[in-house]
Amino acid sequence: MLETSARLLKLLSLLQAHKEWSGPELSERLGVSTRTIRNDVERLRSLGYPVHATPGVAGGYRLGAGAALPPLLLDDEEAVAVAVGLGRAAGGGVEGIEETSVRALAKLEQVLPSRLRRRVNALNTYTVQIPGQAPSVAPGVLTGIANAARDHERLRFDYTGHDGATTVRDVEPYRLVHRRGRWYLVGYDVGRGDWRTFRVDRLTPRVPSGPRFTPRELPGDGDMAAWVERGVNTAMWRHRATVLLHAPADRLSHLPPELEVEPVDERTCLLRLGGEDLAGMAVWVGFLDVDFEVLDPPELADVVLKLSERYRRAAGGSAGDAVSGR
């Protein structure tokens, strides 16, 4: 049986690792009676840990949030993960977090056992981090957005677009996505009636927040990382097009994720693509080696027609040369 002090530390570790434990579960884990568990819980409470208890058959113990941050117990892998994460956070991305991360990392390294300190030092020494040039974001903005998404409250904010124009947006926030040093908000724009991706460093929240909303089904099959990746990659395209491909969608599974392929039936699918040059887009679609129809824009259809005539003349010239013996 563990001594009281060791048992308290073990009990605290269990409470921090799991949302809720029943009395018998803790009793079995620690090898003591449920009465001892109750006494140990009271000891933790006297030390400032807010341990909540729910009576009844379905009840149990859980560690709540207190007025002050209590000491955390971390196992070896958790301690290394936190130390490495703090080292990366010191590189920026969130406004003001660099200095805070360095202070927290210094405190953690001071109490790390030597075996773990060597692991952390090895990771930091032999890992190269390329600092990003993305603008930083205030932590209060991130937490405000996250809280609104959690509580299903609409956000109103001023947003500066790519062209420098500022508009007021009324948005249902759903997810924050961190991509290559930048933070993005995925939300449903109520004013525009569609899903949108917003760069967080370009928005200025207005207070108070809006009314509560009923959550909608997330776009893109719920894969917010892929949704943001596709939106960011296509945001700056000069030309956009929709092409009907006479091939099943699974035949186009090798295409890059920023190209959207939508099945129509077992034989056809829609391809939405973009680019800087219509001629290059036309040639690229031809490389897919499937029959296709340009649905929009008409300018791309004109380019395809011109290319087809050029290819026809080229093929006719080669055939004529072969017949004449030249």
Tab-separated table of C-alpha atoms in Angstrom:
chain	number	residue	atom	x	y	z
A	1	MET	CA	0.000	0.000	0.000
A	2	LEU	CA	1.279	3.463	-0.897
A	3	GLU	CA	2.152	5.930	1.825
A	4	THR	CA	-0.301	8.797	2.223
A	5	SER	CA	1.794	11.444	0.430
A	6	ALA	CA	2.641	9.127	-2.471
A	7	ARG	CA	-0.968	8.004	-2.673
A	8	LEU	CA	-2.182	11.613	-2.848
A	9	LEU	CA	0.165	12.318	-5.730
A	10	LYS	CA	-1.018	9.208	-7.532
A	11	LEU	CA	-4.667	10.135	-6.910
A	12	LEU	CA	-4.044	13.641	-8.224
A	13	SER	CA	-2.368	12.234	-11.321
A	14	LEU	CA	-5.368	9.997	-11.996
A	15	LEU	CA	-7.814	12.877	-11.581
A	16	GLN	CA	-5.809	15.010	-13.996
A	17	ALA	CA	-5.607	12.246	-16.589
A	18	HIS	CA	-9.312	11.333	-16.765
A	19	LYS	CA	-12.430	13.475	-16.777
A	20	GLU	CA	-14.239	11.470	-14.117
A	21	TRP	CA	-13.566	8.426	-11.908
A	22	SER	CA	-15.929	6.412	-9.773
A	23	GLY	CA	-14.992	5.674	-6.181
A	24	PRO	CA	-14.570	1.913	-6.798
A	25	GLU	CA	-12.333	2.613	-9.840
A	26	LEU	CA	-10.017	4.787	-7.792
A	27	SER	CA	-10.116	2.303	-4.930
A	28	GLU	CA	-9.017	-0.495	-7.255
A	29	ARG	CA	-6.276	1.606	-8.870
A	30	LEU	CA	-4.765	2.665	-5.532
A	31	GLY	CA	-5.415	-0.518	-3.579
A	32	VAL	CA	-7.325	1.170	-0.759
A	33	SER	CA	-10.908	1.315	0.435
A	34	THR	CA	-13.476	3.769	-0.901
A	35	ARG	CA	-13.499	5.371	2.544
A	36	THR	CA	-9.775	6.104	2.194
A	37	ILE	CA	-10.485	7.600	-1.219
A	38	ARG	CA	-13.028	9.948	0.350
A	39	ASN	CA	-10.525	10.983	2.995
A	40	ASP	CA	-7.810	11.555	0.383
A	41	VAL	CA	-10.191	13.675	-1.658
A	42	GLU	CA	-10.776	15.857	1.410
A	43	ARG	CA	-6.998	16.203	1.824
A	44	LEU	CA	-6.675	17.365	-1.777
A	45	ARG	CA	-9.452	19.891	-1.239
A	46	SER	CA	-7.659	21.249	1.821
A	47	LEU	CA	-4.595	21.776	-0.420
A	48	GLY	CA	-6.645	23.856	-2.846
A	49	TYR	CA	-7.585	21.272	-5.453
A	50	PRO	CA	-11.289	21.632	-6.429
A	51	VAL	CA	-12.345	17.976	-6.509
A	52	HIS	CA	-16.058	17.695	-7.270
A	53	ALA	CA	-18.065	14.661	-6.178
A	54	THR	CA	-21.351	13.465	-7.664
A	55	PRO	CA	-23.366	11.098	-5.441
A	56	GLY	CA	-25.281	8.046	-6.622
A	57	VAL	CA	-24.585	4.943	-8.654
A	58	ALA	CA	-23.541	6.958	-11.721
A	59	GLY	CA	-21.580	9.457	-9.636
A	60	GLY	CA	-17.874	9.899	-9.205
A	61	TYR	CA	-15.002	12.328	-8.719
A	62	ARG	CA	-13.634	14.899	-11.134
A	63	LEU	CA	-11.083	17.668	-10.888
A	64	GLY	CA	-12.582	21.085	-11.529
A	65	ALA	CA	-11.132	24.493	-12.278
A	66	GLY	CA	-10.120	26.511	-9.243
A	67	ALA	CA	-9.272	30.126	-8.541
A	68	ALA	CA	-5.561	29.408	-8.931
A	69	LEU	CA	-3.653	26.965	-11.121
A	70	PRO	CA	-2.687	23.923	-9.026
A	71	PRO	CA	0.531	21.986	-9.676
A	72	LEU	CA	0.243	19.586	-12.594
A	73	LEU	CA	1.572	16.047	-12.577
A	74	LEU	CA	3.057	14.909	-15.880
A	75	ASP	CA	4.470	11.558	-16.863
A	76	ASP	CA	7.723	11.355	-18.844
A	77	GLU	CA	6.167	11.506	-22.310
A	78	GLU	CA	3.819	14.345	-21.332
A	79	ALA	CA	6.684	16.377	-19.867
A	80	VAL	CA	8.773	16.000	-23.033
A	81	ALA	CA	5.784	16.911	-25.220
A	82	VAL	CA	5.070	20.059	-23.178
A	83	ALA	CA	8.728	21.112	-23.199
A	84	VAL	CA	9.051	20.661	-26.963
A	85	GLY	CA	5.734	22.443	-27.531
A	86	LEU	CA	6.840	25.401	-25.444
A	87	GLY	CA	10.065	25.580	-27.425
A	88	ARG	CA	8.124	25.748	-30.675
A	89	ALA	CA	5.690	28.319	-29.260
A	90	ALA	CA	8.632	30.521	-28.366
A	91	GLY	CA	9.110	30.934	-32.111
A	92	GLY	CA	5.998	33.088	-32.379
A	93	GLY	CA	2.579	32.880	-34.035
A	94	VAL	CA	0.591	34.253	-31.111
A	95	GLU	CA	1.232	37.821	-30.015
A	96	GLY	CA	3.180	38.051	-26.763
A	97	ILE	CA	3.509	34.290	-26.317
A	98	GLU	CA	7.233	34.130	-27.089
A	99	GLU	CA	8.434	35.580	-23.779
A	100	THR	CA	5.784	33.706	-21.792
A	101	SER	CA	6.769	30.414	-23.439
A	102	VAL	CA	10.444	30.978	-22.641
A	103	ARG	CA	9.644	31.641	-18.971
A	104	ALA	CA	7.442	28.550	-18.726
A	105	LEU	CA	10.074	26.419	-20.473
A	106	ALA	CA	12.754	27.644	-18.062
A	107	LYS	CA	10.604	26.634	-15.089
A	108	LEU	CA	9.885	23.224	-16.577
A	109	GLU	CA	13.501	22.461	-17.488
A	110	GLN	CA	14.552	23.359	-13.946
A	111	VAL	CA	12.542	20.476	-12.496
A	112	LEU	CA	12.972	17.960	-15.324
A	113	PRO	CA	14.946	14.842	-14.420
A	114	SER	CA	18.300	14.670	-16.166
A	115	ARG	CA	17.168	11.799	-18.422
A	116	LEU	CA	14.255	13.875	-19.726
A	117	ARG	CA	16.326	17.043	-19.998
A	118	ARG	CA	18.731	15.201	-22.301
A	119	ARG	CA	15.836	14.083	-24.518
A	120	VAL	CA	14.444	17.603	-24.766
A	121	ASN	CA	17.873	19.100	-25.460
A	122	ALA	CA	18.512	16.522	-28.177
A	123	LEU	CA	15.215	17.344	-29.887
A	124	ASN	CA	15.859	21.084	-29.720
A	125	THR	CA	19.486	20.759	-30.867
A	126	TYR	CA	18.875	18.520	-33.857
A	127	THR	CA	15.564	19.989	-35.008
A	128	VAL	CA	15.601	23.030	-37.281
A	129	GLN	CA	12.624	25.355	-37.161
A	130	ILE	CA	12.164	27.864	-39.973
A	131	PRO	CA	10.626	30.989	-38.454
A	132	GLY	CA	7.457	32.111	-40.156
A	133	GLN	CA	6.753	35.592	-41.462
A	134	ALA	CA	3.048	35.442	-40.659
A	135	PRO	CA	1.582	38.239	-38.522
A	136	SER	CA	0.919	37.371	-34.897
A	137	VAL	CA	-2.523	37.246	-33.289
A	138	ALA	CA	-3.488	38.445	-29.818
A	139	PRO	CA	-4.282	35.532	-27.462
A	140	GLY	CA	-7.492	37.283	-26.359
A	141	VAL	CA	-8.801	37.230	-29.928
A	142	LEU	CA	-8.129	33.494	-30.263
A	143	THR	CA	-9.732	32.619	-26.929
A	144	GLY	CA	-12.689	34.889	-27.669
A	145	ILE	CA	-13.330	33.129	-30.972
A	146	ALA	CA	-12.871	29.693	-29.394
A	147	ASN	CA	-15.300	30.545	-26.585
A	148	ALA	CA	-17.898	31.808	-29.049
A	149	ALA	CA	-17.574	28.600	-31.088
A	150	ARG	CA	-17.908	26.503	-27.934
A	151	ASP	CA	-20.966	28.420	-26.727
A	152	HIS	CA	-22.542	28.637	-30.228
A	153	GLU	CA	-22.622	32.450	-30.179
A	154	ARG	CA	-22.441	34.513	-33.346
A	155	LEU	CA	-19.485	36.855	-33.859
A	156	ARG	CA	-19.569	40.345	-35.348
A	157	PHE	CA	-16.254	41.716	-36.522
A	158	ASP	CA	-14.608	44.127	-38.936
A	159	TYR	CA	-12.755	42.225	-41.644
A	160	THR	CA	-10.107	43.536	-44.029
A	161	GLY	CA	-10.059	41.638	-47.328
A	162	HIS	CA	-7.262	41.060	-49.829
A	163	ASP	CA	-8.142	44.315	-51.589
A	164	GLY	CA	-7.814	46.352	-48.373
A	165	ALA	CA	-11.544	47.051	-48.085
A	166	THR	CA	-13.080	46.621	-44.616
A	167	THR	CA	-16.520	45.090	-44.140
A	168	VAL	CA	-18.617	44.162	-41.127
A	169	ARG	CA	-19.310	40.426	-40.882
A	170	ASP	CA	-21.897	38.498	-38.889
A	171	VAL	CA	-20.585	34.938	-38.589
A	172	GLU	CA	-21.373	31.671	-36.835
A	173	PRO	CA	-17.902	30.498	-35.685
A	174	TYR	CA	-17.115	26.779	-35.859
A	175	ARG	CA	-13.380	26.036	-35.961
A	176	LEU	CA	-9.976	27.694	-35.607
A	177	VAL	CA	-7.334	26.227	-37.931
A	178	HIS	CA	-3.591	26.893	-37.675
A	179	ARG	CA	-1.840	26.639	-41.036
A	180	ARG	CA	1.801	27.515	-41.719
A	181	GLY	CA	2.029	30.196	-39.062
A	182	ARG	CA	-1.389	31.756	-39.721
A	183	TRP	CA	-4.692	31.338	-37.876
A	184	TYR	CA	-7.947	30.914	-39.809
A	185	LEU	CA	-11.570	30.972	-38.679
A	186	VAL	CA	-14.039	28.703	-40.452
A	187	GLY	CA	-17.579	29.989	-40.041
A	188	TYR	CA	-20.945	30.455	-41.673
A	189	ASP	CA	-21.323	34.041	-42.929
A	190	VAL	CA	-24.941	34.897	-42.145
A	191	GLY	CA	-24.979	37.995	-44.362
A	192	ARG	CA	-23.669	36.112	-47.394
A	193	GLY	CA	-25.480	32.858	-46.686
A	194	ASP	CA	-22.445	30.647	-47.190
A	195	TRP	CA	-19.374	29.166	-45.493
A	196	ARG	CA	-16.289	31.346	-45.392
A	197	THR	CA	-12.666	31.172	-44.224
A	198	PHE	CA	-11.267	34.266	-42.488
A	199	ARG	CA	-7.699	35.132	-41.571
A	200	VAL	CA	-7.807	35.907	-37.860
A	201	ASP	CA	-5.080	38.567	-38.075
A	202	ARG	CA	-7.350	40.538	-40.413
A	203	LEU	CA	-10.405	40.643	-38.162
A	204	THR	CA	-11.264	42.938	-35.260
A	205	PRO	CA	-14.030	41.551	-33.022
A	206	ARG	CA	-16.941	43.731	-31.998
A	207	VAL	CA	-18.503	43.379	-28.557
A	208	PRO	CA	-20.812	42.140	-27.309
A	209	SER	CA	-21.096	38.884	-29.239
A	210	GLY	CA	-24.267	38.052	-31.120
A	211	PRO	CA	-27.144	35.693	-30.269
A	212	ARG	CA	-26.803	31.941	-29.943
A	213	PHE	CA	-27.191	29.784	-33.040
A	214	THR	CA	-28.075	26.198	-33.839
A	215	PRO	CA	-24.955	24.419	-35.197
A	216	ARG	CA	-24.981	23.465	-38.879
A	217	GLU	CA	-23.368	20.474	-40.520
A	218	LEU	CA	-19.733	21.290	-41.233
A	219	PRO	CA	-18.655	21.638	-44.875
A	220	GLY	CA	-16.163	19.436	-46.639
A	221	ASP	CA	-17.205	16.259	-44.795
A	222	GLY	CA	-16.114	17.930	-41.552
A	223	ASP	CA	-12.413	17.944	-42.501
A	224	MET	CA	-11.645	21.542	-41.603
A	225	ALA	CA	-7.931	21.242	-42.349
A	226	ALA	CA	-8.629	20.164	-45.942
A	227	TRP	CA	-11.353	22.798	-46.274
A	228	VAL	CA	-9.009	25.611	-45.269
A	229	GLU	CA	-6.163	24.223	-47.389
A	230	ARG	CA	-8.388	24.182	-50.461
A	231	GLY	CA	-9.795	27.638	-49.784
A	232	VAL	CA	-6.419	29.276	-49.166
A	233	ASN	CA	-4.815	27.669	-52.204
A	234	THR	CA	-7.618	28.824	-54.522
A	235	ALA	CA	-8.291	32.256	-53.029
A	236	MET	CA	-5.787	34.044	-55.274
A	237	TRP	CA	-6.631	32.298	-58.553
A	238	ARG	CA	-7.178	34.763	-61.393
A	239	HIS	CA	-9.488	32.409	-63.288
A	240	ARG	CA	-11.904	29.768	-62.029
A	241	ALA	CA	-13.627	27.113	-64.084
A	242	THR	CA	-16.051	24.213	-63.862
A	243	VAL	CA	-15.562	21.286	-66.231
A	244	LEU	CA	-17.700	18.176	-66.708
A	245	LEU	CA	-15.418	15.143	-67.012
A	246	HIS	CA	-16.695	11.985	-68.689
A	247	ALA	CA	-15.056	9.722	-66.120
A	248	PRO	CA	-16.018	8.443	-62.650
A	249	ALA	CA	-14.825	10.536	-59.720
A	250	ASP	CA	-12.666	7.746	-58.254
A	251	ARG	CA	-10.573	7.794	-61.440
A	252	LEU	CA	-9.503	11.350	-60.491
A	253	SER	CA	-8.484	10.524	-56.919
A	254	HIS	CA	-4.835	11.370	-57.723
A	255	LEU	CA	-5.574	15.064	-58.252
A	256	PRO	CA	-4.275	17.670	-55.754
A	257	PRO	CA	-6.621	18.424	-52.825
A	258	GLU	CA	-7.164	22.050	-53.904
A	259	LEU	CA	-8.976	20.770	-57.003
A	260	GLU	CA	-12.552	19.911	-56.103
A	261	VAL	CA	-14.003	16.803	-57.744
A	262	GLU	CA	-17.743	16.206	-57.303
A	263	PRO	CA	-19.425	13.015	-58.557
A	264	VAL	CA	-22.422	13.495	-60.864
A	265	ASP	CA	-23.199	9.862	-61.618
A	266	GLU	CA	-21.290	6.631	-62.191
A	267	ARG	CA	-19.797	7.918	-65.458
A	268	THR	CA	-19.229	11.643	-64.955
A	269	CYS	CA	-18.005	14.141	-62.384
A	270	LEU	CA	-17.513	17.873	-62.000
A	271	LEU	CA	-14.027	19.352	-61.714
A	272	ARG	CA	-13.583	22.857	-60.272
A	273	LEU	CA	-10.160	24.299	-60.909
A	274	GLY	CA	-8.376	27.596	-61.301
A	275	GLY	CA	-5.196	29.204	-62.513
A	276	GLU	CA	-3.493	32.325	-63.810
A	277	ASP	CA	-3.684	31.455	-67.513
A	278	LEU	CA	-6.712	30.087	-69.422
A	279	ALA	CA	-4.548	28.431	-72.088
A	280	GLY	CA	-2.538	26.633	-69.431
A	281	MET	CA	-5.754	25.455	-67.762
A	282	ALA	CA	-7.072	24.134	-71.075
A	283	VAL	CA	-3.873	22.220	-71.794
A	284	TRP	CA	-3.794	20.822	-68.232
A	285	VAL	CA	-7.360	19.487	-68.492
A	286	GLY	CA	-6.383	17.840	-71.772
A	287	PHE	CA	-3.596	15.999	-69.973
A	288	LEU	CA	-6.214	14.175	-67.882
A	289	ASP	CA	-6.875	12.027	-70.986
A	290	VAL	CA	-10.666	12.003	-70.597
A	291	ASP	CA	-13.445	13.616	-72.620
A	292	PHE	CA	-14.718	16.823	-71.060
A	293	GLU	CA	-17.089	19.748	-71.483
A	294	VAL	CA	-16.392	23.287	-70.322
A	295	LEU	CA	-19.392	24.526	-68.341
A	296	ASP	CA	-17.901	27.893	-67.384
A	297	PRO	CA	-16.426	30.361	-68.043
A	298	PRO	CA	-17.160	30.875	-71.751
A	299	GLU	CA	-13.652	32.286	-72.207
A	300	LEU	CA	-12.147	28.900	-71.363
A	301	ALA	CA	-14.427	27.223	-73.916
A	302	ASP	CA	-13.154	29.673	-76.554
A	303	VAL	CA	-9.547	28.834	-75.685
A	304	VAL	CA	-10.268	25.096	-75.922
A	305	LEU	CA	-11.843	25.632	-79.349
A	306	LYS	CA	-8.816	27.572	-80.607
A	307	LEU	CA	-6.471	24.865	-79.314
A	308	SER	CA	-8.541	22.119	-80.956
A	309	GLU	CA	-8.347	23.922	-84.311
A	310	ARG	CA	-4.610	24.374	-83.922
A	311	TYR	CA	-4.139	20.682	-83.081
A	312	ARG	CA	-6.353	19.711	-86.028
A	313	ARG	CA	-4.242	21.763	-88.431
A	314	ALA	CA	-1.093	20.272	-86.950
A	315	ALA	CA	-2.375	16.732	-87.379
A	316	GLY	CA	-3.605	17.465	-90.928
A	317	GLY	CA	-0.245	18.965	-91.928
A	318	SER	CA	1.622	15.903	-90.687
A	319	ALA	CA	-0.709	13.598	-92.561
A	320	GLY	CA	-0.288	15.603	-95.791
A	321	ASP	CA	3.497	15.519	-95.509
A	322	ALA	CA	3.440	11.751	-95.044
A	323	VAL	CA	1.231	11.191	-98.136
A	324	SER	CA	3.372	13.432	-100.378
A	325	GLY	CA	6.570	11.763	-99.242
A	326	ARG	CA	8.108	14.985	-97.889
